[in-house]
GROMACS .gro file of C-alpha atoms in nm:
model
  166
    1UNK     CA    1   1.120   1.083   0.910
    2UNK     CA    2   0.909   0.792   1.036
    3UNK     CA    3   0.588   0.853   0.837
    4UNK     CA    4   0.560   0.612   0.547
    5UNK     CA    5   0.306   0.383   0.387
    6UNK     CA    6   0.326   0.054   0.200
    7UNK     CA    7   0.103  -0.005  -0.101
    8UNK     CA    8   0.083  -0.215  -0.417
    9UNK     CA    9   0.318  -0.091  -0.688
   10UNK     CA   10   0.188   0.077  -1.002
   11UNK     CA   11   0.354   0.082  -1.341
   12UNK     CA   12   0.455   0.444  -1.280
   13UNK     CA   13   0.666   0.321  -0.985
   14UNK     CA   14   0.892   0.101  -1.198
   15UNK     CA   15   1.150   0.370  -1.289
   16UNK     CA   16   1.177   0.454  -0.918
   17UNK     CA   17   1.218   0.087  -0.824
   18UNK     CA   18   1.489   0.061  -1.088
   19UNK     CA   19   1.667   0.365  -0.939
   20UNK     CA   20   1.645   0.211  -0.590
   21UNK     CA   21   1.804  -0.109  -0.723
   22UNK     CA   22   2.100   0.054  -0.899
   23UNK     CA   23   2.324   0.118  -0.594
   24UNK     CA   24   2.271  -0.238  -0.466
   25UNK     CA   25   2.341  -0.384  -0.809
   26UNK     CA   26   2.660  -0.176  -0.829
   27UNK     CA   27   2.767  -0.320  -0.491
   28UNK     CA   28   2.677  -0.675  -0.611
   29UNK     CA   29   2.421  -0.718  -0.333
   30UNK     CA   30   2.129  -0.769  -0.572
   31UNK     CA   31   2.118  -0.885  -0.932
   32UNK     CA   32   2.016  -0.620  -1.182
   33UNK     CA   33   1.679  -0.631  -1.351
   34UNK     CA   34   1.595  -0.476  -1.685
   35UNK     CA   35   1.305  -0.232  -1.696
   36UNK     CA   36   1.109  -0.474  -1.914
   37UNK     CA   37   1.141  -0.743  -1.646
   38UNK     CA   38   1.032  -0.501  -1.373
   39UNK     CA   39   0.730  -0.382  -1.573
   40UNK     CA   40   0.633  -0.745  -1.635
   41UNK     CA   41   0.645  -0.811  -1.260
   42UNK     CA   42   0.478  -0.490  -1.138
   43UNK     CA   43   0.186  -0.685  -0.991
   44UNK     CA   44   0.432  -0.874  -0.766
   45UNK     CA   45   0.569  -0.556  -0.605
   46UNK     CA   46   0.473  -0.345  -0.310
   47UNK     CA   47   0.644  -0.013  -0.245
   48UNK     CA   48   0.706   0.199   0.060
   49UNK     CA   49   0.678   0.572   0.013
   50UNK     CA   50   0.720   0.882   0.222
   51UNK     CA   51   0.623   1.231   0.107
   52UNK     CA   52   0.564   1.093  -0.244
   53UNK     CA   53   0.912   0.939  -0.273
   54UNK     CA   54   0.986   0.569  -0.303
   55UNK     CA   55   1.195   0.457  -0.008
   56UNK     CA   56   1.169   0.080  -0.042
   57UNK     CA   57   1.016  -0.211  -0.226
   58UNK     CA   58   0.975  -0.585  -0.228
   59UNK     CA   59   0.813  -0.847  -0.448
   60UNK     CA   60   0.629  -1.173  -0.395
   61UNK     CA   61   0.683  -1.427  -0.671
   62UNK     CA   62   0.468  -1.741  -0.670
   63UNK     CA   63   0.685  -2.045  -0.738
   64UNK     CA   64   0.445  -2.334  -0.674
   65UNK     CA   65   0.103  -2.416  -0.533
   66UNK     CA   66   0.210  -2.350  -0.173
   67UNK     CA   67   0.542  -2.170  -0.222
   68UNK     CA   68   0.639  -1.810  -0.290
   69UNK     CA   69   0.961  -1.611  -0.287
   70UNK     CA   70   1.027  -1.270  -0.140
   71UNK     CA   71   1.240  -1.095  -0.401
   72UNK     CA   72   1.399  -0.757  -0.456
   73UNK     CA   73   1.349  -0.645  -0.097
   74UNK     CA   74   1.530  -0.320  -0.039
   75UNK     CA   75   1.509  -0.002   0.161
   76UNK     CA   76   1.678   0.324   0.070
   77UNK     CA   77   1.990   0.363   0.284
   78UNK     CA   78   1.876   0.683   0.456
   79UNK     CA   79   1.557   0.502   0.567
   80UNK     CA   80   1.719   0.189   0.713
   81UNK     CA   81   1.619   0.097   1.072
   82UNK     CA   82   1.280   0.272   1.055
   83UNK     CA   83   1.067  -0.044   1.020
   84UNK     CA   84   1.024  -0.016   0.644
   85UNK     CA   85   1.171  -0.358   0.561
   86UNK     CA   86   0.958  -0.520   0.829
   87UNK     CA   87   0.644  -0.345   0.699
   88UNK     CA   88   0.717  -0.455   0.342
   89UNK     CA   89   0.773  -0.818   0.449
   90UNK     CA   90   0.451  -0.812   0.654
   91UNK     CA   91   0.258  -0.685   0.351
   92UNK     CA   92   0.413  -0.952   0.129
   93UNK     CA   93   0.330  -1.222   0.385
   94UNK     CA   94  -0.032  -1.107   0.395
   95UNK     CA   95  -0.041  -1.112   0.014
   96UNK     CA   96   0.101  -1.467   0.023
   97UNK     CA   97  -0.171  -1.579   0.266
   98UNK     CA   98  -0.442  -1.429   0.043
   99UNK     CA   99  -0.298  -1.630  -0.247
  100UNK     CA  100  -0.310  -1.949  -0.041
  101UNK     CA  101   0.065  -1.989   0.000
  102UNK     CA  102   0.194  -2.160   0.312
  103UNK     CA  103   0.571  -2.123   0.265
  104UNK     CA  104   0.794  -1.830   0.175
  105UNK     CA  105   1.149  -1.858   0.046
  106UNK     CA  106   1.419  -1.593   0.031
  107UNK     CA  107   1.782  -1.586  -0.077
  108UNK     CA  108   1.959  -1.328   0.134
  109UNK     CA  109   2.268  -1.183   0.295
  110UNK     CA  110   2.040  -1.037   0.566
  111UNK     CA  111   1.996  -1.356   0.766
  112UNK     CA  112   1.938  -1.182   1.101
  113UNK     CA  113   1.663  -0.962   0.956
  114UNK     CA  114   1.479  -1.261   0.810
  115UNK     CA  115   1.543  -1.482   1.115
  116UNK     CA  116   1.368  -1.219   1.333
  117UNK     CA  117   1.068  -1.266   1.102
  118UNK     CA  118   1.057  -1.643   1.140
  119UNK     CA  119   1.267  -1.753   0.842
  120UNK     CA  120   1.513  -2.039   0.893
  121UNK     CA  121   1.806  -2.158   0.681
  122UNK     CA  122   1.717  -2.455   0.464
  123UNK     CA  123   1.903  -2.757   0.331
  124UNK     CA  124   1.945  -2.887  -0.017
  125UNK     CA  125   1.605  -3.007  -0.132
  126UNK     CA  126   1.276  -2.913   0.032
  127UNK     CA  127   1.031  -3.019  -0.237
  128UNK     CA  128   0.952  -3.369  -0.354
  129UNK     CA  129   1.109  -3.511  -0.669
  130UNK     CA  130   0.802  -3.450  -0.888
  131UNK     CA  131   0.776  -3.082  -0.791
  132UNK     CA  132   1.152  -3.047  -0.833
  133UNK     CA  133   1.134  -3.178  -1.189
  134UNK     CA  134   0.847  -2.941  -1.269
  135UNK     CA  135   1.031  -2.642  -1.122
  136UNK     CA  136   1.341  -2.726  -1.327
  137UNK     CA  137   1.142  -2.634  -1.638
  138UNK     CA  138   1.041  -2.288  -1.516
  139UNK     CA  139   1.338  -2.101  -1.664
  140UNK     CA  140   1.312  -1.849  -1.378
  141UNK     CA  141   1.643  -1.747  -1.214
  142UNK     CA  142   1.484  -1.723  -0.869
  143UNK     CA  143   1.344  -2.073  -0.897
  144UNK     CA  144   1.689  -2.195  -1.002
  145UNK     CA  145   1.834  -2.027  -0.690
  146UNK     CA  146   1.567  -2.194  -0.477
  147UNK     CA  147   1.658  -2.532  -0.626
  148UNK     CA  148   2.025  -2.453  -0.552
  149UNK     CA  149   2.136  -2.545  -0.903
  150UNK     CA  150   2.510  -2.545  -0.963
  151UNK     CA  151   2.503  -2.299  -1.255
  152UNK     CA  152   2.354  -2.020  -1.038
  153UNK     CA  153   2.598  -2.061  -0.748
  154UNK     CA  154   2.848  -1.799  -0.876
  155UNK     CA  155   2.569  -1.539  -0.846
  156UNK     CA  156   2.461  -1.651  -0.500
  157UNK     CA  157   2.791  -1.694  -0.313
  158UNK     CA  158   2.753  -1.580   0.045
  159UNK     CA  159   2.373  -1.577   0.031
  160UNK     CA  160   2.166  -1.798   0.257
  161UNK     CA  161   1.857  -1.984   0.139
  162UNK     CA  162   1.584  -1.935   0.404
  163UNK     CA  163   1.224  -2.052   0.443
  164UNK     CA  164   0.928  -1.951   0.656
  165UNK     CA  165   0.610  -2.149   0.716
  166UNK     CA  166   0.313  -1.911   0.728
   0.00000   0.00000   0.00000
């Protein structure tokens, strides 16, 4: 059960990613994403697969010149504690480096997992005022979570905002 590989997602993977998300959305661990949103973000995703089945996924969303977010990181429950999450994060970090990013953000309940990978909890504002004002106009929910805007707090209660310098 330990043989798996991590690769860039393809459009054919999107229904499988959506199926992986459903149980976590039902448990209010992750926010749901429509298929159209997932297809539009397919280039951001990597997937883990074993024997042709999707067992995990994660996405890297570029937020600013030097800043990206790890999003939608999940591993199928029967594959937890097999190194899949770590392998996905490592692949996303390498992708971030290739894109020239130097910081990665995540919003998570899994603080210990991310802390073992060098992420640290962050305070209120970690970008300068000019960047902040530009990011406010993005209209992206993840960016709004990063900025810690009041109107997204009901969806993020209990989550920790964390950052890693690459």
